[in-house]
Tab-separated table of C-alpha atoms and ligand atoms in Angstrom:
chain	number	residue	atom	x	y	z
O	8	MET	CA	129.959	-88.497	-66.334
O	9	GLU	CA	127.503	-85.877	-67.444
O	10	PHE	CA	123.952	-86.575	-68.582
O	11	ASN	CA	121.160	-84.472	-70.079
O	12	ILE	CA	117.679	-85.195	-68.827
O	13	LEU	CA	114.544	-83.729	-70.334
O	14	VAL	CA	111.964	-83.198	-67.602
O	15	LEU	CA	108.284	-83.002	-68.517
O	16	ASP	CA	106.195	-82.286	-65.434
O	17	GLY	CA	102.829	-82.353	-67.155
O	18	ASP	CA	99.665	-81.665	-65.191
O	19	GLY	CA	97.980	-82.143	-61.830
O	20	ILE	CA	100.304	-83.911	-59.419
O	21	GLY	CA	102.907	-84.270	-62.198
O	22	PRO	CA	105.154	-81.394	-61.070
O	23	GLU	CA	104.997	-82.517	-57.415
O	24	VAL	CA	106.025	-86.115	-58.013
O	25	VAL	CA	108.623	-85.184	-60.616
O	26	ALA	CA	110.270	-82.744	-58.196
O	27	GLN	CA	110.885	-85.669	-55.847
O	28	GLY	CA	112.071	-87.923	-58.671
O	29	VAL	CA	114.593	-85.285	-59.743
O	30	ARG	CA	115.781	-84.743	-56.224
O	31	VAL	CA	116.385	-88.454	-55.594
O	32	LEU	CA	118.045	-88.866	-58.983
O	33	SER	CA	120.361	-85.924	-58.311
O	34	THR	CA	121.258	-87.276	-54.898
O	35	ALA	CA	122.213	-90.655	-56.372
O	36	GLY	CA	124.162	-88.975	-59.185
O	37	LYS	CA	126.039	-86.735	-56.821
O	38	ARG	CA	127.049	-89.609	-54.588
O	39	LEU	CA	128.514	-91.434	-57.541
O	40	GLY	CA	130.180	-88.344	-58.981
O	41	HIS	CA	127.878	-87.826	-61.971
O	42	ARG	CA	126.318	-84.629	-63.150
O	43	PHE	CA	122.774	-84.304	-64.430
O	44	ASN	CA	121.644	-81.295	-66.465
O	45	TYR	CA	117.895	-80.849	-66.478
O	46	THR	CA	115.868	-79.100	-69.160
O	47	TYR	CA	112.187	-78.477	-68.469
O	48	HIS	CA	109.445	-78.278	-71.115
O	49	ALA	CA	105.697	-77.803	-70.646
O	50	ILE	CA	103.633	-80.604	-72.214
O	51	GLY	CA	100.090	-81.944	-71.997
O	52	GLY	CA	97.516	-79.560	-70.547
O	53	ALA	CA	100.299	-77.211	-69.434
O	54	GLY	CA	101.572	-77.201	-73.023
O	55	ILE	CA	98.091	-76.423	-74.326
O	56	ASP	CA	97.754	-73.547	-71.859
O	57	THR	CA	101.185	-72.082	-72.600
O	58	TYR	CA	101.641	-72.779	-76.308
O	59	GLY	CA	98.288	-74.064	-77.541
O	60	ASN	CA	100.110	-77.331	-78.207
O	61	PRO	CA	100.422	-80.438	-75.991
O	62	LEU	CA	103.699	-81.471	-77.638
O	63	ARG	CA	105.839	-78.978	-79.551
O	64	ASN	CA	108.437	-79.997	-82.106
O	65	GLU	CA	111.002	-78.231	-79.924
O	66	THR	CA	110.259	-80.764	-77.213
O	67	ILE	CA	110.739	-83.703	-79.572
O	68	GLU	CA	114.014	-82.192	-80.784
O	69	GLU	CA	115.174	-81.594	-77.214
O	70	ALA	CA	114.273	-85.211	-76.387
O	71	LYS	CA	116.462	-86.459	-79.217
O	72	LYS	CA	119.411	-84.571	-77.750
O	73	SER	CA	118.829	-85.960	-74.269
O	74	ASN	CA	119.935	-89.136	-72.549
O	75	ALA	CA	116.534	-89.703	-70.994
O	76	ILE	CA	113.091	-88.206	-70.468
O	77	LEU	CA	111.391	-88.055	-67.086
O	78	VAL	CA	107.640	-87.455	-67.216
O	79	GLY	CA	105.019	-86.763	-64.522
O	80	ALA	CA	101.516	-87.251	-65.861
O	81	VAL	CA	99.209	-85.450	-68.263
O	82	GLY	CA	95.528	-84.626	-68.458
O	83	GLY	CA	92.719	-83.240	-66.341
O	84	PRO	CA	89.082	-82.175	-66.495
O	85	LYS	CA	90.066	-78.732	-67.768
O	86	TRP	CA	91.088	-80.195	-71.140
O	87	ASP	CA	88.596	-83.063	-71.258
O	88	ASP	CA	86.119	-81.725	-73.806
O	89	PRO	CA	85.678	-84.662	-76.218
O	90	LYS	CA	85.280	-82.179	-79.072
O	91	ALA	CA	88.604	-80.445	-78.380
O	92	ALA	CA	91.062	-80.497	-81.275
O	93	VAL	CA	94.041	-80.956	-78.964
O	94	ARG	CA	94.241	-83.223	-75.938
O	95	PRO	CA	96.932	-83.525	-73.236
O	96	GLU	CA	97.306	-87.270	-73.897
O	97	GLN	CA	98.623	-86.490	-77.375
O	98	ALA	CA	101.861	-85.455	-75.677
O	99	ILE	CA	102.624	-88.931	-74.350
O	100	LEU	CA	101.346	-90.737	-77.408
O	101	GLY	CA	103.222	-88.329	-79.677
O	102	LEU	CA	106.491	-88.831	-77.817
O	103	ARG	CA	106.179	-92.606	-77.902
O	104	LYS	CA	105.514	-92.509	-81.629
O	105	ALA	CA	108.008	-89.813	-82.634
O	106	LEU	CA	110.843	-91.536	-80.777
O	107	ASP	CA	109.702	-95.059	-81.701
O	108	LEU	CA	109.494	-96.019	-78.036
O	109	PHE	CA	107.558	-99.211	-78.656
O	110	ALA	CA	108.361	-101.214	-75.538
O	111	ASN	CA	106.648	-100.091	-72.386
O	112	LEU	CA	108.029	-102.010	-69.408
O	113	ARG	CA	105.976	-102.020	-66.252
O	114	PRO	CA	107.508	-103.954	-63.374
O	115	VAL	CA	104.987	-104.925	-60.711
O	116	LYS	CA	106.447	-105.977	-57.415
O	117	VAL	CA	104.606	-106.264	-54.127
O	118	PHE	CA	106.560	-104.886	-51.173
O	119	PRO	CA	106.123	-107.405	-48.331
O	120	SER	CA	105.196	-104.745	-45.781
O	121	LEU	CA	102.473	-103.381	-48.061
O	122	LYS	CA	100.701	-106.695	-48.567
O	123	SER	CA	97.916	-105.813	-46.187
O	124	ALA	CA	97.388	-102.367	-47.718
O	125	SER	CA	96.224	-103.867	-51.014
O	126	ALA	CA	92.545	-104.288	-51.889
O	127	VAL	CA	93.441	-107.873	-52.837
O	128	LYS	CA	93.862	-110.540	-50.140
O	129	PRO	CA	97.459	-110.612	-48.814
O	130	ALA	CA	97.649	-114.379	-49.368
O	131	ASN	CA	96.900	-113.906	-53.061
O	132	ILE	CA	99.540	-111.289	-53.707
O	133	ALA	CA	102.406	-112.457	-51.524
O	134	LYS	CA	105.612	-112.675	-53.573
O	135	ALA	CA	104.029	-111.346	-56.745
O	136	ASP	CA	106.859	-110.069	-58.934
O	137	MET	CA	106.362	-109.617	-62.652
O	138	VAL	CA	107.182	-107.380	-65.566
O	139	VAL	CA	104.475	-106.444	-68.020
O	140	VAL	CA	105.841	-105.672	-71.464
O	141	ARG	CA	103.256	-103.555	-73.209
O	142	GLU	CA	103.504	-102.680	-76.894
O	143	SER	CA	103.201	-98.904	-77.020
O	144	THR	CA	103.272	-97.553	-80.574
O	145	GLY	CA	100.666	-99.685	-82.346
O	146	GLY	CA	97.242	-101.256	-82.081
O	147	LEU	CA	94.049	-99.335	-81.435
O	148	TYR	CA	95.931	-96.288	-80.223
O	149	PHE	CA	97.411	-95.479	-83.611
O	150	GLY	CA	95.633	-97.608	-86.245
O	151	GLU	CA	93.944	-95.853	-89.159
O	152	PRO	CA	91.170	-95.142	-89.897
O	153	LYS	CA	90.349	-93.539	-86.586
O	154	GLN	CA	87.481	-91.107	-86.763
O	155	ILE	CA	83.919	-90.122	-86.062
O	156	THR	CA	81.756	-89.577	-89.158
O	157	GLU	CA	78.261	-88.197	-89.652
O	158	THR	CA	75.925	-90.502	-91.532
O	159	PRO	CA	72.253	-89.993	-92.430
O	160	SER	CA	71.301	-92.388	-89.651
O	161	GLY	CA	73.523	-90.832	-86.991
O	162	ARG	CA	77.204	-90.750	-86.143
O	163	THR	CA	79.567	-93.684	-86.554
O	164	ALA	CA	82.991	-94.035	-85.018
O	165	VAL	CA	85.870	-96.302	-85.940
O	166	ASP	CA	89.181	-97.225	-84.336
O	167	SER	CA	91.452	-99.677	-86.087
O	168	MET	CA	93.526	-102.398	-84.517
O	169	VAL	CA	96.512	-102.888	-86.791
O	170	TYR	CA	99.726	-104.836	-86.173
O	171	SER	CA	102.394	-105.767	-88.664
O	172	GLU	CA	104.506	-108.856	-88.288
O	173	GLU	CA	107.547	-106.686	-87.628
O	174	GLU	CA	105.845	-104.755	-84.845
O	175	ILE	CA	104.755	-107.994	-83.197
O	176	ARG	CA	108.168	-109.620	-83.517
O	177	ARG	CA	110.101	-106.775	-81.985
O	178	ILE	CA	107.914	-106.508	-78.891
O	179	LEU	CA	107.815	-110.287	-78.417
O	180	LYS	CA	111.597	-110.287	-78.612
O	181	VAL	CA	111.732	-107.814	-75.727
O	182	GLY	CA	109.405	-110.082	-73.755
O	183	PHE	CA	111.481	-113.212	-74.452
O	184	GLU	CA	114.754	-111.456	-73.633
O	185	ILE	CA	113.490	-110.119	-70.317
O	186	ALA	CA	112.113	-113.553	-69.452
O	187	LYS	CA	115.555	-114.991	-70.215
O	188	SER	CA	117.090	-112.726	-67.578
O	189	ARG	CA	114.423	-113.631	-64.999
O	190	ARG	CA	112.494	-116.830	-64.237
O	191	LYS	CA	112.296	-117.897	-67.900
O	192	LYS	CA	108.557	-117.776	-68.172
O	193	LEU	CA	106.706	-115.701	-70.747
O	194	THR	CA	102.952	-115.313	-70.866
O	195	SER	CA	101.625	-113.847	-74.070
O	196	VAL	CA	98.218	-112.259	-73.564
O	197	ASP	CA	95.868	-111.903	-76.535
O	198	LYS	CA	92.291	-112.334	-77.701
O	199	ALA	CA	92.975	-114.905	-80.388
O	200	ASN	CA	89.467	-116.368	-80.163
O	201	VAL	CA	88.118	-113.136	-81.653
O	202	LEU	CA	90.774	-110.839	-83.112
O	203	ALA	CA	92.834	-111.347	-86.272
O	204	THR	CA	95.694	-109.270	-84.840
O	205	SER	CA	95.794	-111.650	-81.867
O	206	ARG	CA	95.859	-114.726	-84.087
O	207	LEU	CA	98.875	-113.339	-85.938
O	208	TRP	CA	100.430	-112.407	-82.595
O	209	ARG	CA	99.953	-115.917	-81.199
O	210	ASP	CA	101.314	-117.511	-84.340
O	211	ILE	CA	104.480	-115.434	-84.275
O	212	ALA	CA	104.955	-115.957	-80.531
O	213	THR	CA	104.687	-119.733	-80.944
O	214	GLU	CA	107.132	-119.723	-83.839
O	215	MET	CA	109.677	-117.528	-82.039
O	216	GLY	CA	109.349	-119.671	-78.933
O	217	HIS	CA	110.165	-122.848	-80.907
O	218	ARG	CA	112.915	-121.444	-83.062
O	219	GLU	CA	114.658	-118.812	-80.975
O	220	TYR	CA	113.741	-119.329	-77.348
O	221	PRO	CA	113.298	-123.053	-76.677
O	222	ASP	CA	114.400	-122.533	-73.049
O	223	ILE	CA	111.633	-120.089	-72.246
O	224	ALA	CA	108.353	-121.574	-71.036
O	225	LEU	CA	105.835	-119.776	-73.232
O	226	ASP	CA	102.135	-119.816	-72.667
O	227	HIS	CA	99.236	-117.976	-74.217
O	228	ILE	CA	96.234	-116.763	-72.330
O	229	LEU	CA	93.219	-114.752	-73.348
O	230	VAL	CA	93.042	-111.249	-71.965
O	231	ASP	CA	89.771	-111.828	-70.110
O	232	THR	CA	91.275	-114.837	-68.352
O	233	ALA	CA	94.431	-112.844	-67.644
O	234	SER	CA	92.381	-110.231	-65.818
O	235	ILE	CA	91.104	-112.924	-63.436
O	236	LEU	CA	94.456	-114.609	-62.877
O	237	LEU	CA	96.167	-111.318	-62.126
O	238	ILE	CA	94.019	-111.006	-59.026
O	239	LYS	CA	93.625	-114.673	-58.092
O	240	ASN	CA	97.167	-115.861	-58.578
O	241	PRO	CA	99.564	-113.130	-59.687
O	242	ARG	CA	102.570	-115.096	-58.443
O	243	GLN	CA	102.358	-117.347	-61.471
O	244	PHE	CA	103.424	-114.521	-63.764
O	245	ASP	CA	107.030	-113.756	-64.557
O	246	VAL	CA	106.913	-111.752	-67.779
O	247	ILE	CA	103.683	-110.833	-69.542
O	248	VAL	CA	103.827	-109.525	-73.094
O	249	THR	CA	100.800	-107.970	-74.704
O	250	GLU	CA	99.508	-105.394	-77.155
O	251	ASN	CA	98.895	-101.757	-76.392
O	252	THR	CA	95.299	-101.577	-75.150
O	253	PHE	CA	95.361	-104.848	-73.222
O	254	GLY	CA	98.589	-103.727	-71.567
O	255	ASP	CA	97.115	-100.374	-70.611
O	256	ILE	CA	94.185	-102.010	-68.858
O	257	LEU	CA	96.049	-104.934	-67.280
O	258	THR	CA	98.759	-102.729	-65.777
O	259	ASP	CA	96.217	-100.518	-64.043
O	260	GLU	CA	94.701	-103.704	-62.659
O	261	ALA	CA	98.139	-104.928	-61.608
O	262	GLY	CA	98.583	-101.644	-59.779
O	263	VAL	CA	95.922	-102.751	-57.322
O	264	LEU	CA	98.211	-105.561	-56.185
O	265	THR	CA	100.814	-103.095	-54.990
O	266	ALA	CA	98.435	-101.224	-52.693
O	267	SER	CA	98.405	-98.154	-54.933
O	268	LEU	CA	98.915	-97.236	-58.545
O	269	GLY	CA	101.182	-94.569	-57.089
O	270	MET	CA	103.862	-97.200	-56.491
O	271	LEU	CA	104.336	-98.311	-60.078
O	272	PRO	CA	107.072	-97.046	-62.398
O	273	SER	CA	107.486	-97.544	-66.117
O	274	ALA	CA	110.128	-97.341	-68.793
O	275	THR	CA	109.319	-96.888	-72.454
O	276	LEU	CA	112.168	-97.966	-74.671
O	277	SER	CA	113.175	-98.559	-78.242
O	278	GLY	CA	115.039	-101.507	-79.697
O	279	SER	CA	118.597	-100.879	-78.645
O	280	ASN	CA	118.247	-100.301	-74.929
O	281	THR	CA	115.694	-102.896	-73.956
O	282	ASP	CA	118.456	-105.153	-72.632
O	283	LYS	CA	120.086	-102.543	-70.322
O	284	GLN	CA	123.446	-103.101	-72.049
O	285	ASN	CA	123.049	-100.451	-74.719
O	286	SER	CA	122.021	-97.260	-73.027
O	287	SER	CA	119.942	-95.026	-75.224
O	288	LEU	CA	117.023	-92.672	-75.017
O	289	GLY	CA	114.034	-93.840	-73.025
O	290	LEU	CA	110.997	-92.261	-71.431
O	291	TYR	CA	110.315	-92.834	-67.739
O	292	GLU	CA	107.073	-92.120	-65.949
O	293	PRO	CA	104.907	-93.398	-63.135
O	294	ILE	CA	101.917	-95.298	-64.497
O	295	HIS	CA	99.395	-93.274	-62.498
O	296	GLY	CA	97.538	-90.310	-63.939
O	297	SER	CA	97.576	-86.616	-63.069
O	298	ALA	CA	95.105	-87.011	-60.155
O	299	PRO	CA	93.788	-83.430	-60.360
O	300	ASP	CA	91.617	-84.012	-57.271
O	301	ILE	CA	94.673	-84.152	-55.014
O	302	ALA	CA	96.983	-81.802	-56.929
O	303	GLY	CA	98.579	-79.265	-54.610
O	304	THR	CA	97.537	-81.087	-51.428
O	305	GLY	CA	100.858	-82.859	-50.858
O	306	LYS	CA	99.057	-86.214	-50.877
O	307	ALA	CA	100.566	-87.614	-54.057
O	308	ASN	CA	102.807	-90.646	-53.759
O	309	PRO	CA	106.152	-89.889	-55.454
O	310	ILE	CA	107.396	-93.493	-55.323
O	311	GLY	CA	106.202	-94.426	-58.837
O	312	THR	CA	108.262	-91.526	-60.188
O	313	ILE	CA	111.252	-92.252	-57.970
O	314	LEU	CA	111.288	-95.900	-59.064
O	315	SER	CA	111.006	-94.644	-62.656
O	316	ALA	CA	114.163	-92.614	-62.023
O	317	ALA	CA	115.841	-95.879	-61.005
O	318	LEU	CA	114.766	-97.490	-64.274
O	319	LEU	CA	116.127	-94.413	-66.053
O	320	CYS	CA	119.553	-94.977	-64.492
O	321	ASP	CA	119.424	-98.631	-65.456
O	322	TYR	CA	118.202	-98.422	-69.043
O	323	SER	CA	119.224	-95.010	-70.367
O	324	LEU	CA	122.287	-93.938	-68.380
O	325	GLY	CA	124.016	-97.248	-67.837
O	326	LEU	CA	124.244	-96.557	-64.098
O	327	PRO	CA	123.053	-99.782	-62.446
O	328	LYS	CA	124.655	-98.705	-59.174
O	329	ALA	CA	122.536	-95.571	-59.006
O	330	ALA	CA	119.455	-97.651	-59.822
O	331	LYS	CA	120.246	-100.071	-56.999
O	332	MET	CA	120.773	-97.246	-54.544
O	333	ILE	CA	117.403	-95.736	-55.357
O	334	ASN	CA	115.566	-99.062	-55.233
O	335	ARG	CA	117.154	-99.926	-51.916
O	336	ALA	CA	116.315	-96.533	-50.480
O	337	VAL	CA	112.648	-96.957	-51.434
O	338	GLU	CA	112.523	-100.474	-49.991
O	339	THR	CA	114.078	-99.291	-46.753
O	340	VAL	CA	111.757	-96.339	-46.297
O	341	ILE	CA	108.727	-98.556	-46.919
O	342	ARG	CA	110.025	-101.241	-44.588
O	343	GLU	CA	110.517	-98.621	-41.886
O	344	GLY	CA	106.814	-97.892	-42.130
O	345	HIS	CA	106.673	-94.481	-43.813
O	346	ARG	CA	103.499	-94.044	-45.813
O	347	THR	CA	101.877	-91.507	-48.078
O	348	SER	CA	98.113	-91.512	-47.605
O	349	ASP	CA	97.358	-93.808	-50.570
O	350	ILE	CA	99.321	-96.661	-48.995
O	351	ALA	CA	98.564	-95.959	-45.334
O	352	ARG	CA	96.141	-98.182	-43.505
O	353	LEU	CA	93.210	-96.755	-41.601
O	354	GLY	CA	94.523	-94.839	-38.584
O	355	GLN	CA	98.139	-94.973	-39.742
O	356	THR	CA	99.845	-91.563	-39.956
O	357	SER	CA	100.791	-90.471	-43.402
O	358	ILE	CA	103.486	-88.158	-44.691
O	359	SER	CA	103.481	-85.705	-47.606
O	360	THR	CA	104.892	-86.064	-51.099
O	361	GLU	CA	107.860	-83.938	-50.160
O	362	GLU	CA	108.516	-85.706	-46.863
O	363	MET	CA	108.547	-89.033	-48.685
O	364	GLY	CA	110.988	-87.623	-51.244
O	365	ASP	CA	113.131	-86.270	-48.413
O	366	LEU	CA	113.320	-89.587	-46.618
O	367	ILE	CA	114.196	-91.503	-49.762
O	368	ALA	CA	116.858	-88.964	-50.787
O	369	GLN	CA	118.360	-89.185	-47.292
O	370	LYS	CA	118.559	-92.959	-47.591
O	371	VAL	CA	120.185	-92.712	-50.992
O	372	ASP	CA	122.749	-90.483	-49.374
O	373	SER	CA	123.384	-92.627	-46.326
O	374	LEU	CA	122.899	-96.290	-47.214
G	429	IPM	C1	99.263	-94.931	-69.680
G	429	IPM	C2	98.214	-93.881	-69.846
G	429	IPM	C3	98.246	-93.406	-71.295
G	429	IPM	C4	97.915	-94.600	-72.162
G	429	IPM	C5	97.331	-92.221	-71.596
G	429	IPM	C6	97.664	-91.025	-70.738
G	429	IPM	C7	97.345	-91.837	-73.050
G	429	IPM	O1	96.973	-94.367	-69.483
G	429	IPM	O2	100.447	-94.630	-69.906
G	429	IPM	O3	98.932	-96.054	-69.310
G	429	IPM	O4	96.749	-94.973	-72.326
G	429	IPM	O5	98.850	-95.208	-72.697
G	430	MG	MG1	97.040	-96.321	-68.606
């Protein structure tokens, strides 16, 4: 089969990690007799520099014609002026919104041989394996009003946390369905002791649990408690479902469990393809940022992007075999002891972004 992939390198280490993601993806495709056509667009800071625009309409239109979108990362100090009218981050947020990609899936799995490379005690993280389902088109990120105003007594700023029943239902459904295919445990994370949006969220979750998913063990925990439990006993989590901002923060925290944020992939999906059965457009990116401090040094870890390419095969292309090949290749290379510097222990030799991509592509080809 033939597939069209829109590739958005972004900024900083984005182009370096994406190059390895594309190479591994192509290797898997080739082995299985598929053809991938790649179209590249500049977004984020690179988009601002080239077109004065972090996300052009052309890019959104191209995305709609594609089977999947592979993204590096956006942002950097160069575009960080808080007064700037355009910001690199608008590219990612704009794509999520324009394509209604409301379900951001972030699987967090600790590789056994990396246990000791984590900042968290190995005993705490052993066997941790969860999926965080983060709502990604609502909440504080998009709620109106959102502005800074001048008042006689100084400036005031407002962000609005808004969730409709429909928005809550559809993301909870994704959480319940994924839990159904795993260990049948769903933890809904909110701040219902303080926030109205969370009280509505909890209400709907409880109702859906009773009526539609009686076989799923549903529990509710407050986001502050969740941040403790993620470090103290992450094994207890199977699927976590939560709103946009909480999910942003908790998944960075969860990244610590896996030794490096550089290991974590993500898939951002819309309604029809959240169950893997109905392949449709999705956006795939590592959860790390653009890491401008190490851009161009060859130190970036491409594994988050490569694992995102596996999710891409699974959710947008309907190629579970390709996904398995990529996942197995990554596991093997890690088990064999190859490390980029972010996951190497003190004194352990580390390899470059490209060398890591090479090794994983070779495994995809030979396993
Ligand atoms: C993420 C990132 C984005 C977010 C930024 C780049 C807008 O941190 O995907 O987690 O906050 O959603
Ligand atoms: Mg984030």
